Amino acid sequence: MYTVLVVDDSPDSLSLINDILEKEGISTLVALEGSQAITIAEQIKPDIILLDAVMPKMDGFETCIRLKQNRLLNHIPVVFMTGLKESDNVLKGLNAGGVDYITKPVNPEELIARIKTHINNAQITSSAQKALDSIGQTLFSVSKTGQLMWATPQTHNFLSTIPHADDWLSEQLLPFVADITRGPVKNGSTFKLKYEGGSCELALVSSQPSGDCTFRIGLYTETLTGEEVLKSKLSITSRESEVLYWLSNGKTNKEIAIILNIGSRTVNKHLEQVFSKLGVENRTTAAGIAIRTLAQS
């Protein structure tokens, strides 16, 4: 039914948990220490990992962190097992990326219930992620502690174009979004973040009560007003671009004067300069050039 990787340096604990899982028809893999667990997980891809917190060499917390840093394994739910009951150890396990915490001695019914719940939740999340992958969105999700939980293939492709992508991801992007999620921010809010040779735009797509947030990432493009576009593309002054912009919107000279808070004669003078620079003789032709310029931009 499921495949569970149990990581514990105690053979007795491994035997006990293996017996519990076998009675439920659950396939069990075992590892005696952290690095072995990571190797097995990379080869087999278990549905869930039961991880002892206190082990020699690499403890459960460090093992979990490394699992979550692995793009191919970070979707696998990790449930910590330990005899420690202090709240700081519980928090340490959750902050390392664990989804749950079970104290020893393990209650068989509770263990099975938690395994099924977390595997089902992980499968639902996986299905949703595959749906997002299929629509080509550059989306990624981070936990409340700033850990990357998942990212679509399109996001990985985008990140690969950024110089020193791995360092930029860990040293700038993830700390940046972690700061965002700590404050009051609304879905749809956008943010600019620089990297070597350019900038990207981040948009908060959704935030969950758990603190997990989903972002969209893409190239940052400067948004210009219509007046700024006309000024840049047609090589005219700021005031001339304002007059031409409102002319292209069908406004009369009198209406333009009111909008810009200038005199009608001043509008006429600016239009004369615009006609001269564009090489046209009338309002209709000038307005047509402006409309085409705005449409192309």
PDB file of C-alpha atoms in Angstrom:
ATOM      1  CA  MET A   1       0.000   0.000   0.000  1.00  0.00           C
ATOM      2  CA  TYR A   2       2.690   2.469   1.056  1.00  0.00           C
ATOM      3  CA  THR A   3       6.466   2.472   1.365  1.00  0.00           C
ATOM      4  CA  VAL A   4       7.869   3.849   4.628  1.00  0.00           C
ATOM      5  CA  LEU A   5      11.524   4.539   5.353  1.00  0.00           C
ATOM      6  CA  VAL A   6      12.310   4.141   9.071  1.00  0.00           C
ATOM      7  CA  VAL A   7      15.550   5.725  10.275  1.00  0.00           C
ATOM      8  CA  ASP A   8      16.737   4.802  13.765  1.00  0.00           C
ATOM      9  CA  ASP A   9      20.076   3.752  15.256  1.00  0.00           C
ATOM     10  CA  SER A  10      18.315   1.306  17.585  1.00  0.00           C
ATOM     11  CA  PRO A  11      17.721  -2.175  16.074  1.00  0.00           C
ATOM     12  CA  ASP A  12      15.033  -2.815  18.703  1.00  0.00           C
ATOM     13  CA  SER A  13      13.083   0.285  17.648  1.00  0.00           C
ATOM     14  CA  LEU A  14      13.441  -0.653  13.989  1.00  0.00           C
ATOM     15  CA  SER A  15      12.140  -4.155  14.679  1.00  0.00           C
ATOM     16  CA  LEU A  16       9.164  -2.874  16.678  1.00  0.00           C
ATOM     17  CA  ILE A  17       8.105  -0.333  14.052  1.00  0.00           C
ATOM     18  CA  ASN A  18       8.660  -2.812  11.245  1.00  0.00           C
ATOM     19  CA  ASP A  19       6.286  -5.263  12.956  1.00  0.00           C
ATOM     20  CA  ILE A  20       3.628  -2.554  13.361  1.00  0.00           C
ATOM     21  CA  LEU A  21       3.840  -1.558   9.704  1.00  0.00           C
ATOM     22  CA  GLU A  22       3.910  -5.114   8.367  1.00  0.00           C
ATOM     23  CA  LYS A  23       0.624  -5.887  10.130  1.00  0.00           C
ATOM     24  CA  GLU A  24      -0.933  -3.057   8.098  1.00  0.00           C
ATOM     25  CA  GLY A  25       0.544  -4.338   4.839  1.00  0.00           C
ATOM     26  CA  ILE A  26       2.940  -1.405   4.635  1.00  0.00           C
ATOM     27  CA  SER A  27       6.316  -1.953   2.954  1.00  0.00           C
ATOM     28  CA  THR A  28       9.217  -0.945   5.214  1.00  0.00           C
ATOM     29  CA  LEU A  29      12.738   0.233   4.427  1.00  0.00           C
ATOM     30  CA  VAL A  30      15.244   0.727   7.247  1.00  0.00           C
ATOM     31  CA  ALA A  31      18.343   2.841   7.794  1.00  0.00           C
ATOM     32  CA  LEU A  32      20.593   3.056  10.850  1.00  0.00           C
ATOM     33  CA  GLU A  33      21.899   6.602  10.289  1.00  0.00           C
ATOM     34  CA  GLY A  34      21.256   9.799   8.347  1.00  0.00           C
ATOM     35  CA  SER A  35      23.535   9.511   5.328  1.00  0.00           C
ATOM     36  CA  GLN A  36      22.313   5.970   4.695  1.00  0.00           C
ATOM     37  CA  ALA A  37      18.731   7.218   4.848  1.00  0.00           C
ATOM     38  CA  ILE A  38      19.415   9.894   2.233  1.00  0.00           C
ATOM     39  CA  THR A  39      21.016   7.330  -0.093  1.00  0.00           C
ATOM     40  CA  ILE A  40      18.045   4.981   0.232  1.00  0.00           C
ATOM     41  CA  ALA A  41      15.549   7.818  -0.265  1.00  0.00           C
ATOM     42  CA  GLU A  42      17.296   8.896  -3.464  1.00  0.00           C
ATOM     43  CA  GLN A  43      17.066   5.364  -4.854  1.00  0.00           C
ATOM     44  CA  ILE A  44      13.604   4.270  -3.678  1.00  0.00           C
ATOM     45  CA  LYS A  45      11.593   7.495  -3.095  1.00  0.00           C
ATOM     46  CA  PRO A  46       9.507   6.346  -0.084  1.00  0.00           C
ATOM     47  CA  ASP A  47       6.041   7.763   0.565  1.00  0.00           C
ATOM     48  CA  ILE A  48       7.025   8.940   4.040  1.00  0.00           C
ATOM     49  CA  ILE A  49      10.068   8.938   6.334  1.00  0.00           C
ATOM     50  CA  LEU A  50       9.970   8.149  10.062  1.00  0.00           C
ATOM     51  CA  LEU A  51      13.092   9.748  11.460  1.00  0.00           C
ATOM     52  CA  ASP A  52      14.717   9.331  14.864  1.00  0.00           C
ATOM     53  CA  ALA A  53      15.809  12.738  16.167  1.00  0.00           C
ATOM     54  CA  VAL A  54      18.843  11.599  18.176  1.00  0.00           C
ATOM     55  CA  MET A  55      21.418   9.557  16.255  1.00  0.00           C
ATOM     56  CA  PRO A  56      25.232   9.449  16.110  1.00  0.00           C
ATOM     57  CA  LYS A  57      27.157  11.123  13.285  1.00  0.00           C
ATOM     58  CA  MET A  58      24.289  12.944  11.524  1.00  0.00           C
ATOM     59  CA  ASP A  59      21.288  13.507  13.777  1.00  0.00           C
ATOM     60  CA  GLY A  60      17.699  13.520  12.595  1.00  0.00           C
ATOM     61  CA  PHE A  61      17.477  17.311  12.388  1.00  0.00           C
ATOM     62  CA  GLU A  62      20.446  17.614  10.039  1.00  0.00           C
ATOM     63  CA  THR A  63      19.206  14.633   8.028  1.00  0.00           C
ATOM     64  CA  CYS A  64      15.824  16.292   7.556  1.00  0.00           C
ATOM     65  CA  ILE A  65      17.415  19.580   6.482  1.00  0.00           C
ATOM     66  CA  ARG A  66      19.460  17.783   3.837  1.00  0.00           C
ATOM     67  CA  LEU A  67      16.419  15.888   2.599  1.00  0.00           C
ATOM     68  CA  LYS A  68      14.502  19.134   2.208  1.00  0.00           C
ATOM     69  CA  GLN A  69      17.407  20.720   0.347  1.00  0.00           C
ATOM     70  CA  ASN A  70      17.258  17.929  -2.223  1.00  0.00           C
ATOM     71  CA  ARG A  71      14.855  18.942  -4.984  1.00  0.00           C
ATOM     72  CA  LEU A  72      14.013  15.314  -5.721  1.00  0.00           C
ATOM     73  CA  LEU A  73      13.221  14.441  -2.092  1.00  0.00           C
ATOM     74  CA  ASN A  74      11.817  17.592  -0.471  1.00  0.00           C
ATOM     75  CA  HIS A  75       8.226  16.571  -1.210  1.00  0.00           C
ATOM     76  CA  ILE A  76       8.480  13.467   1.038  1.00  0.00           C
ATOM     77  CA  PRO A  77       6.857  14.100   4.448  1.00  0.00           C
ATOM     78  CA  VAL A  78       9.140  13.546   7.447  1.00  0.00           C
ATOM     79  CA  VAL A  79       7.756  12.521  10.854  1.00  0.00           C
ATOM     80  CA  PHE A  80      10.178  12.739  13.774  1.00  0.00           C
ATOM     81  CA  MET A  81      10.337  10.029  16.436  1.00  0.00           C
ATOM     82  CA  THR A  82      12.030  10.610  19.770  1.00  0.00           C
ATOM     83  CA  GLY A  83      11.767  10.173  23.481  1.00  0.00           C
ATOM     84  CA  LEU A  84      12.493  13.859  23.948  1.00  0.00           C
ATOM     85  CA  LYS A  85       9.474  15.840  25.056  1.00  0.00           C
ATOM     86  CA  GLU A  86      10.923  19.325  25.516  1.00  0.00           C
ATOM     87  CA  SER A  87       9.206  21.961  23.401  1.00  0.00           C
ATOM     88  CA  ASP A  88      12.463  23.277  21.929  1.00  0.00           C
ATOM     89  CA  ASN A  89      13.169  19.869  20.364  1.00  0.00           C
ATOM     90  CA  VAL A  90       9.660  19.718  18.952  1.00  0.00           C
ATOM     91  CA  LEU A  91      10.148  23.137  17.383  1.00  0.00           C
ATOM     92  CA  LYS A  92      13.609  22.175  16.155  1.00  0.00           C
ATOM     93  CA  GLY A  93      12.162  19.198  14.309  1.00  0.00           C
ATOM     94  CA  LEU A  94       9.358  21.226  12.735  1.00  0.00           C
ATOM     95  CA  ASN A  95      11.721  24.027  11.763  1.00  0.00           C
ATOM     96  CA  ALA A  96      14.005  21.489  10.112  1.00  0.00           C
ATOM     97  CA  GLY A  97      11.137  20.589   7.777  1.00  0.00           C
ATOM     98  CA  GLY A  98       9.296  17.846   9.648  1.00  0.00           C
ATOM     99  CA  VAL A  99       5.509  17.693   9.347  1.00  0.00           C
ATOM    100  CA  ASP A 100       4.854  15.919  12.635  1.00  0.00           C
ATOM    101  CA  TYR A 101       6.374  14.604  15.852  1.00  0.00           C
ATOM    102  CA  ILE A 102       5.783  11.279  17.633  1.00  0.00           C
ATOM    103  CA  THR A 103       7.202  10.450  21.045  1.00  0.00           C
ATOM    104  CA  LYS A 104       8.492   7.026  22.014  1.00  0.00           C
ATOM    105  CA  PRO A 105       7.278   4.499  22.964  1.00  0.00           C
ATOM    106  CA  VAL A 106       5.223   4.605  19.775  1.00  0.00           C
ATOM    107  CA  ASN A 107       1.481   4.009  19.937  1.00  0.00           C
ATOM    108  CA  PRO A 108       0.715   1.666  16.982  1.00  0.00           C
ATOM    109  CA  GLU A 109      -2.769   3.044  16.203  1.00  0.00           C
ATOM    110  CA  GLU A 110      -1.553   6.631  16.378  1.00  0.00           C
ATOM    111  CA  LEU A 111       1.465   5.864  14.217  1.00  0.00           C
ATOM    112  CA  ILE A 112      -0.608   4.264  11.450  1.00  0.00           C
ATOM    113  CA  ALA A 113      -3.171   7.081  11.517  1.00  0.00           C
ATOM    114  CA  ARG A 114      -0.497   9.755  11.217  1.00  0.00           C
ATOM    115  CA  ILE A 115       1.283   7.899   8.418  1.00  0.00           C
ATOM    116  CA  LYS A 116      -1.906   7.621   6.353  1.00  0.00           C
ATOM    117  CA  THR A 117      -2.864  11.250   6.977  1.00  0.00           C
ATOM    118  CA  HIS A 118       0.501  12.685   5.951  1.00  0.00           C
ATOM    119  CA  ILE A 119       0.859  10.444   2.906  1.00  0.00           C
ATOM    120  CA  ASN A 120      -2.616  11.433   1.712  1.00  0.00           C
ATOM    121  CA  ASN A 121      -1.830  15.112   2.243  1.00  0.00           C
ATOM    122  CA  ALA A 122       1.455  14.730   0.366  1.00  0.00           C
ATOM    123  CA  GLN A 123      -0.323  13.027  -2.539  1.00  0.00           C
ATOM    124  CA  ILE A 124      -2.869  15.830  -2.750  1.00  0.00           C
ATOM    125  CA  THR A 125      -0.061  18.396  -2.754  1.00  0.00           C
ATOM    126  CA  SER A 126       1.805  16.423  -5.409  1.00  0.00           C
ATOM    127  CA  SER A 127      -1.281  16.330  -7.634  1.00  0.00           C
ATOM    128  CA  ALA A 128      -1.749  20.067  -7.274  1.00  0.00           C
ATOM    129  CA  GLN A 129       1.913  20.676  -8.071  1.00  0.00           C
ATOM    130  CA  LYS A 130       1.711  18.519 -11.205  1.00  0.00           C
ATOM    131  CA  ALA A 131      -1.312  20.524 -12.316  1.00  0.00           C
ATOM    132  CA  LEU A 132       0.663  23.736 -11.850  1.00  0.00           C
ATOM    133  CA  ASP A 133       3.606  22.261 -13.737  1.00  0.00           C
ATOM    134  CA  SER A 134       1.373  21.447 -16.674  1.00  0.00           C
ATOM    135  CA  ILE A 135       0.151  25.029 -17.160  1.00  0.00           C
ATOM    136  CA  GLY A 136       3.644  26.453 -17.444  1.00  0.00           C
ATOM    137  CA  GLN A 137       3.650  28.843 -14.487  1.00  0.00           C
ATOM    138  CA  THR A 138       6.875  30.004 -12.832  1.00  0.00           C
ATOM    139  CA  LEU A 139       5.646  29.275  -9.306  1.00  0.00           C
ATOM    140  CA  PHE A 140       7.419  28.224  -6.126  1.00  0.00           C
ATOM    141  CA  SER A 141       6.419  27.710  -2.502  1.00  0.00           C
ATOM    142  CA  VAL A 142       8.315  28.480   0.691  1.00  0.00           C
ATOM    143  CA  SER A 143       7.673  27.513   4.291  1.00  0.00           C
ATOM    144  CA  LYS A 144       7.274  30.057   7.082  1.00  0.00           C
ATOM    145  CA  THR A 145      10.969  29.538   7.904  1.00  0.00           C
ATOM    146  CA  GLY A 146      12.045  30.434   4.374  1.00  0.00           C
ATOM    147  CA  GLN A 147      12.735  26.891   3.149  1.00  0.00           C
ATOM    148  CA  LEU A 148      12.009  26.128  -0.506  1.00  0.00           C
ATOM    149  CA  MET A 149       9.239  23.498  -0.507  1.00  0.00           C
ATOM    150  CA  TRP A 150       8.677  23.051  -4.234  1.00  0.00           C
ATOM    151  CA  ALA A 151       9.057  24.830  -7.535  1.00  0.00           C
ATOM    152  CA  THR A 152       7.692  24.168 -11.009  1.00  0.00           C
ATOM    153  CA  PRO A 153      10.103  23.131 -13.784  1.00  0.00           C
ATOM    154  CA  GLN A 154       9.531  26.548 -15.361  1.00  0.00           C
ATOM    155  CA  THR A 155      10.822  28.182 -12.175  1.00  0.00           C
ATOM    156  CA  HIS A 156      13.961  26.056 -12.189  1.00  0.00           C
ATOM    157  CA  ASN A 157      14.503  26.998 -15.841  1.00  0.00           C
ATOM    158  CA  PHE A 158      14.133  30.683 -14.984  1.00  0.00           C
ATOM    159  CA  LEU A 159      16.516  30.443 -12.027  1.00  0.00           C
ATOM    160  CA  SER A 160      19.113  28.694 -14.197  1.00  0.00           C
ATOM    161  CA  THR A 161      19.439  31.882 -16.257  1.00  0.00           C
ATOM    162  CA  ILE A 162      20.503  33.926 -13.232  1.00  0.00           C
ATOM    163  CA  PRO A 163      24.257  34.235 -12.597  1.00  0.00           C
ATOM    164  CA  HIS A 164      25.426  32.183  -9.599  1.00  0.00           C
ATOM    165  CA  ALA A 165      21.870  30.868  -9.241  1.00  0.00           C
ATOM    166  CA  ASP A 166      22.409  28.595  -6.235  1.00  0.00           C
ATOM    167  CA  ASP A 167      24.086  31.304  -4.151  1.00  0.00           C
ATOM    168  CA  TRP A 168      21.512  33.897  -5.190  1.00  0.00           C
ATOM    169  CA  LEU A 169      18.679  31.538  -4.270  1.00  0.00           C
ATOM    170  CA  SER A 170      19.981  30.750  -0.777  1.00  0.00           C
ATOM    171  CA  GLU A 171      21.502  34.130   0.091  1.00  0.00           C
ATOM    172  CA  GLN A 172      19.020  36.562  -1.464  1.00  0.00           C
ATOM    173  CA  LEU A 173      15.778  35.109  -2.805  1.00  0.00           C
ATOM    174  CA  LEU A 174      14.770  32.849   0.101  1.00  0.00           C
ATOM    175  CA  PRO A 175      15.701  35.361   2.869  1.00  0.00           C
ATOM    176  CA  PHE A 176      13.866  38.061   0.893  1.00  0.00           C
ATOM    177  CA  VAL A 177      10.595  36.108   0.618  1.00  0.00           C
ATOM    178  CA  ALA A 178      10.907  35.005   4.261  1.00  0.00           C
ATOM    179  CA  ASP A 179      10.965  38.680   5.284  1.00  0.00           C
ATOM    180  CA  ILE A 180       7.924  39.342   3.096  1.00  0.00           C
ATOM    181  CA  THR A 181       5.867  36.586   4.691  1.00  0.00           C
ATOM    182  CA  ARG A 182       6.577  37.831   8.218  1.00  0.00           C
ATOM    183  CA  GLY A 183       4.784  41.103   7.596  1.00  0.00           C
ATOM    184  CA  PRO A 184       1.199  41.982   6.671  1.00  0.00           C
ATOM    185  CA  VAL A 185       1.064  41.514   2.915  1.00  0.00           C
ATOM    186  CA  LYS A 186      -1.861  40.947   0.572  1.00  0.00           C
ATOM    187  CA  ASN A 187      -2.149  38.333  -2.155  1.00  0.00           C
ATOM    188  CA  GLY A 188      -1.236  39.915  -5.470  1.00  0.00           C
ATOM    189  CA  SER A 189       1.428  42.204  -3.993  1.00  0.00           C
ATOM    190  CA  THR A 190       4.526  42.493  -6.167  1.00  0.00           C
ATOM    191  CA  PHE A 191       8.162  43.034  -5.255  1.00  0.00           C
ATOM    192  CA  LYS A 192      11.388  43.762  -7.129  1.00  0.00           C
ATOM    193  CA  LEU A 193      14.613  41.875  -6.385  1.00  0.00           C
ATOM    194  CA  LYS A 194      17.933  42.511  -8.125  1.00  0.00           C
ATOM    195  CA  TYR A 195      20.468  39.981  -9.307  1.00  0.00           C
ATOM    196  CA  GLU A 196      23.714  40.352 -11.230  1.00  0.00           C
ATOM    197  CA  GLY A 197      22.813  41.915 -14.567  1.00  0.00           C
ATOM    198  CA  GLY A 198      19.101  42.383 -13.999  1.00  0.00           C
ATOM    199  CA  SER A 199      16.047  42.251 -11.762  1.00  0.00           C
ATOM    200  CA  CYS A 200      13.151  39.889 -11.200  1.00  0.00           C
ATOM    201  CA  GLU A 201       9.592  40.502 -10.095  1.00  0.00           C
ATOM    202  CA  LEU A 202       7.968  38.444  -7.354  1.00  0.00           C
ATOM    203  CA  ALA A 203       4.215  38.269  -6.861  1.00  0.00           C
ATOM    204  CA  LEU A 204       2.566  36.716  -3.807  1.00  0.00           C
ATOM    205  CA  VAL A 205       0.000  34.275  -5.204  1.00  0.00           C
ATOM    206  CA  SER A 206      -1.329  32.835  -1.955  1.00  0.00           C
ATOM    207  CA  SER A 207      -0.541  32.482   1.742  1.00  0.00           C
ATOM    208  CA  GLN A 208      -1.721  29.697   4.028  1.00  0.00           C
ATOM    209  CA  PRO A 209      -2.579  29.778   7.768  1.00  0.00           C
ATOM    210  CA  SER A 210       0.455  27.540   8.308  1.00  0.00           C
ATOM    211  CA  GLY A 211       2.687  30.326   7.018  1.00  0.00           C
ATOM    212  CA  ASP A 212       3.513  28.605   3.725  1.00  0.00           C
ATOM    213  CA  CYS A 213       3.397  30.984   0.757  1.00  0.00           C
ATOM    214  CA  THR A 214       3.340  30.587  -3.015  1.00  0.00           C
ATOM    215  CA  PHE A 215       5.061  33.114  -5.273  1.00  0.00           C
ATOM    216  CA  ARG A 216       5.287  33.750  -8.995  1.00  0.00           C
ATOM    217  CA  ILE A 217       8.682  34.853 -10.325  1.00  0.00           C
ATOM    218  CA  GLY A 218       9.614  36.455 -13.631  1.00  0.00           C
ATOM    219  CA  LEU A 219      11.708  39.131 -15.278  1.00  0.00           C
ATOM    220  CA  TYR A 220      11.121  42.636 -13.988  1.00  0.00           C
ATOM    221  CA  THR A 221       9.912  45.007 -16.685  1.00  0.00           C
ATOM    222  CA  GLU A 222       9.557  48.710 -16.082  1.00  0.00           C
ATOM    223  CA  THR A 223       5.938  49.813 -16.505  1.00  0.00           C
ATOM    224  CA  LEU A 224       5.780  53.073 -18.428  1.00  0.00           C
ATOM    225  CA  THR A 225       2.816  55.428 -18.627  1.00  0.00           C
ATOM    226  CA  GLY A 226       1.408  56.298 -22.037  1.00  0.00           C
ATOM    227  CA  GLU A 227       3.055  59.717 -21.861  1.00  0.00           C
ATOM    228  CA  GLU A 228       6.428  58.134 -21.032  1.00  0.00           C
ATOM    229  CA  VAL A 229       6.122  55.727 -23.966  1.00  0.00           C
ATOM    230  CA  LEU A 230       5.405  58.565 -26.397  1.00  0.00           C
ATOM    231  CA  LYS A 231       8.267  60.646 -25.046  1.00  0.00           C
ATOM    232  CA  SER A 232      10.711  57.759 -25.368  1.00  0.00           C
ATOM    233  CA  LYS A 233       9.598  56.449 -28.763  1.00  0.00           C
ATOM    234  CA  LEU A 234       8.900  59.739 -30.557  1.00  0.00           C
ATOM    235  CA  SER A 235      11.702  61.895 -29.108  1.00  0.00           C
ATOM    236  CA  ILE A 236       9.453  64.664 -27.872  1.00  0.00           C
ATOM    237  CA  THR A 237       9.428  66.606 -24.596  1.00  0.00           C
ATOM    238  CA  SER A 238       7.487  65.629 -21.496  1.00  0.00           C
ATOM    239  CA  ARG A 239       4.826  68.307 -21.999  1.00  0.00           C
ATOM    240  CA  GLU A 240       4.511  67.512 -25.700  1.00  0.00           C
ATOM    241  CA  SER A 241       4.038  63.842 -24.891  1.00  0.00           C
ATOM    242  CA  GLU A 242       1.264  64.703 -22.403  1.00  0.00           C
ATOM    243  CA  VAL A 243      -0.547  66.834 -24.969  1.00  0.00           C
ATOM    244  CA  LEU A 244      -0.179  64.156 -27.662  1.00  0.00           C
ATOM    245  CA  TYR A 245      -1.324  61.416 -25.286  1.00  0.00           C
ATOM    246  CA  TRP A 246      -4.604  63.184 -24.512  1.00  0.00           C
ATOM    247  CA  LEU A 247      -5.004  64.087 -28.174  1.00  0.00           C
ATOM    248  CA  SER A 248      -4.787  60.366 -29.000  1.00  0.00           C
ATOM    249  CA  ASN A 249      -7.548  59.796 -26.445  1.00  0.00           C
ATOM    250  CA  GLY A 250      -9.893  62.044 -28.435  1.00  0.00           C
ATOM    251  CA  LYS A 251      -9.692  65.141 -26.242  1.00  0.00           C
ATOM    252  CA  THR A 252     -10.136  68.626 -27.680  1.00  0.00           C
ATOM    253  CA  ASN A 253      -7.589  71.383 -27.131  1.00  0.00           C
ATOM    254  CA  LYS A 254      -9.833  72.930 -24.502  1.00  0.00           C
ATOM    255  CA  GLU A 255     -10.180  69.618 -22.648  1.00  0.00           C
ATOM    256  CA  ILE A 256      -6.433  69.028 -22.802  1.00  0.00           C
ATOM    257  CA  ALA A 257      -5.838  72.490 -21.357  1.00  0.00           C
ATOM    258  CA  ILE A 258      -8.136  71.726 -18.422  1.00  0.00           C
ATOM    259  CA  ILE A 259      -6.598  68.276 -17.779  1.00  0.00           C
ATOM    260  CA  LEU A 260      -3.027  69.610 -17.828  1.00  0.00           C
ATOM    261  CA  ASN A 261      -3.917  72.917 -16.165  1.00  0.00           C
ATOM    262  CA  ILE A 262      -2.377  74.994 -18.935  1.00  0.00           C
ATOM    263  CA  GLY A 263      -3.749  77.552 -21.403  1.00  0.00           C
ATOM    264  CA  SER A 264      -5.329  76.656 -24.719  1.00  0.00           C
ATOM    265  CA  ARG A 265      -2.701  78.697 -26.572  1.00  0.00           C
ATOM    266  CA  THR A 266       0.002  76.692 -24.838  1.00  0.00           C
ATOM    267  CA  VAL A 267      -1.670  73.482 -26.051  1.00  0.00           C
ATOM    268  CA  ASN A 268      -1.655  74.855 -29.611  1.00  0.00           C
ATOM    269  CA  LYS A 269       2.052  75.708 -29.385  1.00  0.00           C
ATOM    270  CA  HIS A 270       2.936  72.235 -28.124  1.00  0.00           C
ATOM    271  CA  LEU A 271       0.901  70.649 -30.908  1.00  0.00           C
ATOM    272  CA  GLU A 272       2.710  72.748 -33.500  1.00  0.00           C
ATOM    273  CA  GLN A 273       6.011  71.418 -32.159  1.00  0.00           C
ATOM    274  CA  VAL A 274       4.661  67.860 -32.176  1.00  0.00           C
ATOM    275  CA  PHE A 275       3.459  68.182 -35.803  1.00  0.00           C
ATOM    276  CA  SER A 276       6.876  69.497 -36.810  1.00  0.00           C
ATOM    277  CA  LYS A 277       8.816  66.725 -35.039  1.00  0.00           C
ATOM    278  CA  LEU A 278       6.561  63.977 -36.386  1.00  0.00           C
ATOM    279  CA  GLY A 279       6.509  65.437 -39.899  1.00  0.00           C
ATOM    280  CA  VAL A 280       2.711  65.637 -40.047  1.00  0.00           C
ATOM    281  CA  GLU A 281       0.283  68.440 -40.780  1.00  0.00           C
ATOM    282  CA  ASN A 282      -2.828  67.731 -38.731  1.00  0.00           C
ATOM    283  CA  ARG A 283      -4.258  66.346 -35.502  1.00  0.00           C
ATOM    284  CA  THR A 284      -5.687  63.196 -37.042  1.00  0.00           C
ATOM    285  CA  THR A 285      -2.355  61.986 -38.425  1.00  0.00           C
ATOM    286  CA  ALA A 286      -0.513  62.843 -35.182  1.00  0.00           C
ATOM    287  CA  ALA A 287      -3.119  61.006 -33.117  1.00  0.00           C
ATOM    288  CA  GLY A 288      -2.809  57.967 -35.412  1.00  0.00           C
ATOM    289  CA  ILE A 289       0.960  57.836 -34.907  1.00  0.00           C
ATOM    290  CA  ALA A 290       0.495  58.068 -31.132  1.00  0.00           C
ATOM    291  CA  ILE A 291      -2.111  55.297 -31.076  1.00  0.00           C
ATOM    292  CA  ARG A 292       0.101  52.946 -33.127  1.00  0.00           C
ATOM    293  CA  THR A 293       3.091  53.721 -30.899  1.00  0.00           C
ATOM    294  CA  LEU A 294       1.127  52.947 -27.742  1.00  0.00           C
ATOM    295  CA  ALA A 295      -0.288  49.745 -29.225  1.00  0.00           C
ATOM    296  CA  GLN A 296       3.189  48.480 -30.170  1.00  0.00           C
ATOM    297  CA  SER A 297       4.437  49.092 -26.629  1.00  0.00           C
TER     298      SER A 297
END
